[in-house]
Short mmCIF file of C-alpha atoms in Angstrom, two decimals:
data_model
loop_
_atom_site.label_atom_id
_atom_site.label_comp_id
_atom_site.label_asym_id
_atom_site.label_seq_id
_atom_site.Cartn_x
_atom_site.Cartn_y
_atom_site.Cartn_z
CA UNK A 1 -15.24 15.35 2.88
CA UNK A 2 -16.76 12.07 4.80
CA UNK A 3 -17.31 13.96 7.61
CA UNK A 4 -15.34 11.92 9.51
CA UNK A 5 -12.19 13.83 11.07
CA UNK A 6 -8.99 12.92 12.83
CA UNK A 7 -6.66 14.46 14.79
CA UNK A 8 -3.92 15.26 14.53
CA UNK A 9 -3.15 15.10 10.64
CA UNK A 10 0.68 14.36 11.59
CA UNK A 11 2.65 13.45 15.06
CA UNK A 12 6.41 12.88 15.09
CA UNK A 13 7.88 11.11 18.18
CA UNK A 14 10.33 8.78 19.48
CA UNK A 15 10.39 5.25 20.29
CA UNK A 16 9.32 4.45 23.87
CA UNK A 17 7.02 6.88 23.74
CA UNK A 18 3.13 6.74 24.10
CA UNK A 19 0.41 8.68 22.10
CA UNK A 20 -3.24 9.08 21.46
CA UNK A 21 -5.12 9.33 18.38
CA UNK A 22 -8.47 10.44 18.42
CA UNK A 23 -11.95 10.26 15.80
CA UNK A 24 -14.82 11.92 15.45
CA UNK A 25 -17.35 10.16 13.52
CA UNK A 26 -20.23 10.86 10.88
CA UNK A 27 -22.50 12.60 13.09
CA UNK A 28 -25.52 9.46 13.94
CA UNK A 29 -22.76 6.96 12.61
CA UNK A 30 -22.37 4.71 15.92
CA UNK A 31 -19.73 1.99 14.74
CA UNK A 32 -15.96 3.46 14.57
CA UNK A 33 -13.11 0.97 13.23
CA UNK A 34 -9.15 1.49 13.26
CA UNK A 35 -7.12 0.75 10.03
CA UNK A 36 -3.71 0.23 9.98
CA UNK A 37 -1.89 1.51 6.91
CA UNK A 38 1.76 0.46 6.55
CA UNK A 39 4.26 -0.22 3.24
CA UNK A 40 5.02 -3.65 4.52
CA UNK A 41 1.58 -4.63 5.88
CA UNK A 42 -1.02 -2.51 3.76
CA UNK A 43 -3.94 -1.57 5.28
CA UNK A 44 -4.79 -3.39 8.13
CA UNK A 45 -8.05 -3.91 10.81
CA UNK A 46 -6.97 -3.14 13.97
CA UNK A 47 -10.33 -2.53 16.09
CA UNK A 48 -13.76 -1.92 15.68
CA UNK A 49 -16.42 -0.37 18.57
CA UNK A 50 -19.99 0.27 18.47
CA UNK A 51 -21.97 1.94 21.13
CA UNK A 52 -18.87 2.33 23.43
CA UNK A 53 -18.45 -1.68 23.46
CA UNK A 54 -15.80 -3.23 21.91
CA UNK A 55 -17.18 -5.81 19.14
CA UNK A 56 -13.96 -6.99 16.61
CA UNK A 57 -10.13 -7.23 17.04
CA UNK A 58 -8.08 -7.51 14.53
CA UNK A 59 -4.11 -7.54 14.35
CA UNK A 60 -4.14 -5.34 17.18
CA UNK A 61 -0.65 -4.99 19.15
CA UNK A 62 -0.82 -5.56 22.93
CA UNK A 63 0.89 -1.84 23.18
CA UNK A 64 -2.41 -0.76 21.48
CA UNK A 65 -5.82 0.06 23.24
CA UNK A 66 -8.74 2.03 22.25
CA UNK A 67 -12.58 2.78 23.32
CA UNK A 68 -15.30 4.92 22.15
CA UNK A 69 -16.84 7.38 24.37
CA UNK A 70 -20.40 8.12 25.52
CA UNK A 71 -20.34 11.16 22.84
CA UNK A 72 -19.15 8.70 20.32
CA UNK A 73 -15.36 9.88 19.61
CA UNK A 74 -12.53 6.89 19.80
CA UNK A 75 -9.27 7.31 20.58
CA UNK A 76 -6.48 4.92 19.89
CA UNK A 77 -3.80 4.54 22.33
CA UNK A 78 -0.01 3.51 21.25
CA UNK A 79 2.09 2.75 23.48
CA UNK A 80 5.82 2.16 23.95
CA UNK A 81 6.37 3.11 20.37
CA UNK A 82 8.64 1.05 18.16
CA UNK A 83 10.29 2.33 14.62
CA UNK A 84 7.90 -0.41 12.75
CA UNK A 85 5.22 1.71 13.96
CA UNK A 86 5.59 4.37 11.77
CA UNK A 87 1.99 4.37 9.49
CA UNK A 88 -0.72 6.01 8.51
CA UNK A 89 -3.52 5.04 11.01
CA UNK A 90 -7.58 5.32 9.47
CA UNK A 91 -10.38 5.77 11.51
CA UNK A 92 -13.60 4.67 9.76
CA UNK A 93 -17.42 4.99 10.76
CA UNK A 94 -20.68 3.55 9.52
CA UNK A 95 -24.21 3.75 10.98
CA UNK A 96 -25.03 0.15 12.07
CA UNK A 97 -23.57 -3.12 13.36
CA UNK A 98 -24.91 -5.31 11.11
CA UNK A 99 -28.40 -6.89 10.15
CA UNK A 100 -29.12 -6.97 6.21
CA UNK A 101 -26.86 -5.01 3.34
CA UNK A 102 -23.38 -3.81 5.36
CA UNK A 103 -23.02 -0.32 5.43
CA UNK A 104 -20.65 2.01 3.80
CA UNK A 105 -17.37 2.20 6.17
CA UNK A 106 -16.51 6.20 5.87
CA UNK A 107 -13.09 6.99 6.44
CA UNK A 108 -11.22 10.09 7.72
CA UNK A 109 -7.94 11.34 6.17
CA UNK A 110 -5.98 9.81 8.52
CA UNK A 111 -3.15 10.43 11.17
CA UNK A 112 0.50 9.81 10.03
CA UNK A 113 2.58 9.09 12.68
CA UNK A 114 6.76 9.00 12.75
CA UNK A 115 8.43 7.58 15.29
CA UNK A 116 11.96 8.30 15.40
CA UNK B 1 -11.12 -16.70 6.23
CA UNK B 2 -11.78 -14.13 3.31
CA UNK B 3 -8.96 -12.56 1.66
CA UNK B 4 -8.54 -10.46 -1.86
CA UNK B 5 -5.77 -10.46 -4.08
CA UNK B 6 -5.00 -7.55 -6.96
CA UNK B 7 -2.90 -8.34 -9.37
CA UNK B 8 -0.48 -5.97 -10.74
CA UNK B 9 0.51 -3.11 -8.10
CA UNK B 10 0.99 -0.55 -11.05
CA UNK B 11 -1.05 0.13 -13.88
CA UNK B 12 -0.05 2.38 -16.73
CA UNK B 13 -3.21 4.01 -19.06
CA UNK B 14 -2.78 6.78 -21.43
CA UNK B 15 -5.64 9.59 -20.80
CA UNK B 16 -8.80 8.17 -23.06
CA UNK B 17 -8.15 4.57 -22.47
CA UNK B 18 -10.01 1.48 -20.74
CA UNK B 19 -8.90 1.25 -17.59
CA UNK B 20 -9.39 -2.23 -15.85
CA UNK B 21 -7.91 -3.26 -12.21
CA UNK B 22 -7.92 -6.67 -11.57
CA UNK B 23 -9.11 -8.17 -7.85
CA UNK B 24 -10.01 -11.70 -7.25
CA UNK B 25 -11.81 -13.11 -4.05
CA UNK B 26 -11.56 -15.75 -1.44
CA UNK B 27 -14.55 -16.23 0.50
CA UNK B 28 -16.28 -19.29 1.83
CA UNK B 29 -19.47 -17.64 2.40
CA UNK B 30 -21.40 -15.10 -0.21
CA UNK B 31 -19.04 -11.88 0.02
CA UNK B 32 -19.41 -8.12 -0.18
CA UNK B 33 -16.97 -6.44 -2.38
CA UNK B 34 -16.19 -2.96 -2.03
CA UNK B 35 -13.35 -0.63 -4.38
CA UNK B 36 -11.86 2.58 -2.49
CA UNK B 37 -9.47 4.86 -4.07
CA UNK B 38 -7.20 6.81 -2.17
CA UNK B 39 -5.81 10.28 -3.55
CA UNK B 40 -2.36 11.37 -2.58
CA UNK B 41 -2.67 12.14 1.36
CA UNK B 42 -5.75 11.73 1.63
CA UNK B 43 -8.09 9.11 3.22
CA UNK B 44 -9.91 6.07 1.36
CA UNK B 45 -13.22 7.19 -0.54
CA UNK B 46 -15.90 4.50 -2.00
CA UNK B 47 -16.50 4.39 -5.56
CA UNK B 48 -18.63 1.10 -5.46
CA UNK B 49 -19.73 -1.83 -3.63
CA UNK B 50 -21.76 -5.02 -4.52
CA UNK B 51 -24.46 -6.33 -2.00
CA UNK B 52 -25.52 -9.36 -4.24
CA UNK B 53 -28.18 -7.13 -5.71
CA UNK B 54 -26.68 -6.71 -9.07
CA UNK B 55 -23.65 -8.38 -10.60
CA UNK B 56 -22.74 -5.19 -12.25
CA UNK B 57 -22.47 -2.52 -10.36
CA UNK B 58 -22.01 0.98 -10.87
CA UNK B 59 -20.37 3.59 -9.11
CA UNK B 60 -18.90 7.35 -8.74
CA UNK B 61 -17.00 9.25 -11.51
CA UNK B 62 -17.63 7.06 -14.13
CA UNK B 63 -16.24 3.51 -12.84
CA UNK B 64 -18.31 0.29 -12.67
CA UNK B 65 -17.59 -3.35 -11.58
CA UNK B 66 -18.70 -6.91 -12.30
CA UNK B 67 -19.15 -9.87 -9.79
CA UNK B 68 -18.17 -12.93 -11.56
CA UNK B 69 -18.76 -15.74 -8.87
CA UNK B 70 -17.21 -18.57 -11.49
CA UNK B 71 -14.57 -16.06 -11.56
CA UNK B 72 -14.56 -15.24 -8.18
CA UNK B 73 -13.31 -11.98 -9.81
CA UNK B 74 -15.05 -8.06 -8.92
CA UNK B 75 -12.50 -6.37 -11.41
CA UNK B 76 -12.84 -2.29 -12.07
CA UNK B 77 -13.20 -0.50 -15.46
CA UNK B 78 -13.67 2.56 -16.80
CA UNK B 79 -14.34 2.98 -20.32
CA UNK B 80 -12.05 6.48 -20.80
CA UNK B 81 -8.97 7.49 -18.35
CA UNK B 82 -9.12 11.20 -17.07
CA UNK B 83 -5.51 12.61 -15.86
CA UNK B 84 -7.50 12.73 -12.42
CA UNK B 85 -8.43 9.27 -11.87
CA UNK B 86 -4.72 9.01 -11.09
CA UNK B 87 -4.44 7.34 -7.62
CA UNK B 88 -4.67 4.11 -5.57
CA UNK B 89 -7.56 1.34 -5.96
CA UNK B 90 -7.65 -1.11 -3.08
CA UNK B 91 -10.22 -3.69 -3.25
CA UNK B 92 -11.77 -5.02 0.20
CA UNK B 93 -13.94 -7.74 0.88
CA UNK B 94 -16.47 -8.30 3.89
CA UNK B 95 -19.41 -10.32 5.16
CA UNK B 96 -22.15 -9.77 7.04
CA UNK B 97 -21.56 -11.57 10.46
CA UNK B 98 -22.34 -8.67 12.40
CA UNK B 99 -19.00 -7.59 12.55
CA UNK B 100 -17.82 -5.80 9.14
CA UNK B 101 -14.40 -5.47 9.26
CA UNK B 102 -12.93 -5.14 5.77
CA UNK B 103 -10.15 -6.89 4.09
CA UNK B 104 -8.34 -5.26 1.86
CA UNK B 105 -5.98 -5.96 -1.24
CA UNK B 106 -2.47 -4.59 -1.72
CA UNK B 107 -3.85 -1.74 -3.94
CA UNK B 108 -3.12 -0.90 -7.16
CA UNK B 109 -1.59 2.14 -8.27
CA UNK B 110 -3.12 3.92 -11.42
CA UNK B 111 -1.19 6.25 -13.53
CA UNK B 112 -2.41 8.12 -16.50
CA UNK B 113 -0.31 9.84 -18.82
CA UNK B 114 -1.25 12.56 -21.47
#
């Protein structure tokens, strides 16, 4: 367990639809990234926040927002849903921004979505 | 801009035997190197990472890797396969600009028969 958790664990839905995934991370960890994990793009970066402030963007879809709140959970918004979307989206957390050695990135188990 | 590459997205090992997973790096500045293995549904858990401290590195449940700058290879091995080490390797690859996003390979998919 990396004491980073995710909900929900699966969500089916259909395309044109919106929904919100959200992350709890390592208690004291203040950074929280997104991962994309797909079969036909791998695992991908999608967003990282620290502190409630966005700091990195990665091959993040337009439909796709996120933030980090004052109690540190993130949420990741999809929007208008598209079949392609279909993945397993990672939430990861680590304890600093940067300065020196880069911290361990901690990841949760995930949320698969289907969109139908 | 960094990237990884693993060669070989299947790997076949009979229970006893070396294991080695192959991942070469593109960096233009000094890289981190991470390895993650991923169970069947479940999320991605570190066995190892090199910092620059030490070009071999060990790391959890038995596996160790070696930074070979001339090689610009960070390749995993473990000297004896269990039936559980059975899962997916992805190598990733970072630097320390302040904002440590990884960048991962395709993975590589172990599998260990008896």
């Amino acid at each position: 367990d990396s004491g980073v958790t995710q909900t929900p664990k699966h969500l089916i839905t259909a395309t044109g639809q919106r929904v919100t995934l959200r992350c709890s991370p390592r208690s004291g960890d203040l950074s929280v990234y997104w991962y994309q994990q797909s079969l036909d793009q791998g695992l991908q970066f999608l967003i990282q926040y620290y502190n409630g402030e966005e700091r990195a963007k990665g091959n993040i879809l337009e439909r796709f927002s996120a933030q980090q709140f004052p109690d540190l959970h993130s949420e990741l918004n999809l929007s208008s849903l598209e079949l392609g979307d279909s993945a397993l989206y990672f939430c990861a957390s680590s304890s600093r921004l940067a300065g020196g050695l880069p911290d361990t990135q901690y990841f949760g188990p995930g949320t698969r979505l289907t969109v139908l | 801009a960094q990237s990884v590459t693993q060669l070989g997205s299947h790997v076949s090992v009979s229970e006893g035997a070396l294991v080695l997973l192959r991942c070469n790096y593109s960096s233009s500045v000094p890289p981190y190197l991470f390895w993650y293995v991923q169970y069947p549904n479940q999320g991605l858990q570190l066995l190892l990472k090199y910092t620059s401290a030490a070009t071999l590195v060990k790391g959890i449940n038995g596996f160790e890797a070696e930074f070979k700058k001339s090689e610009t290879s960070f390749h995993l091995t473990k000297p004896s396969a269990h039936m559980s080490d059975a899962a997916e390797y992805f190598c990733a690859v970072t630097q320390n600009t302040g904002f440590q996003k990884l960048v991962f390979g395709t993975g590589t998919r172990l599998l260990v028969s008896p």
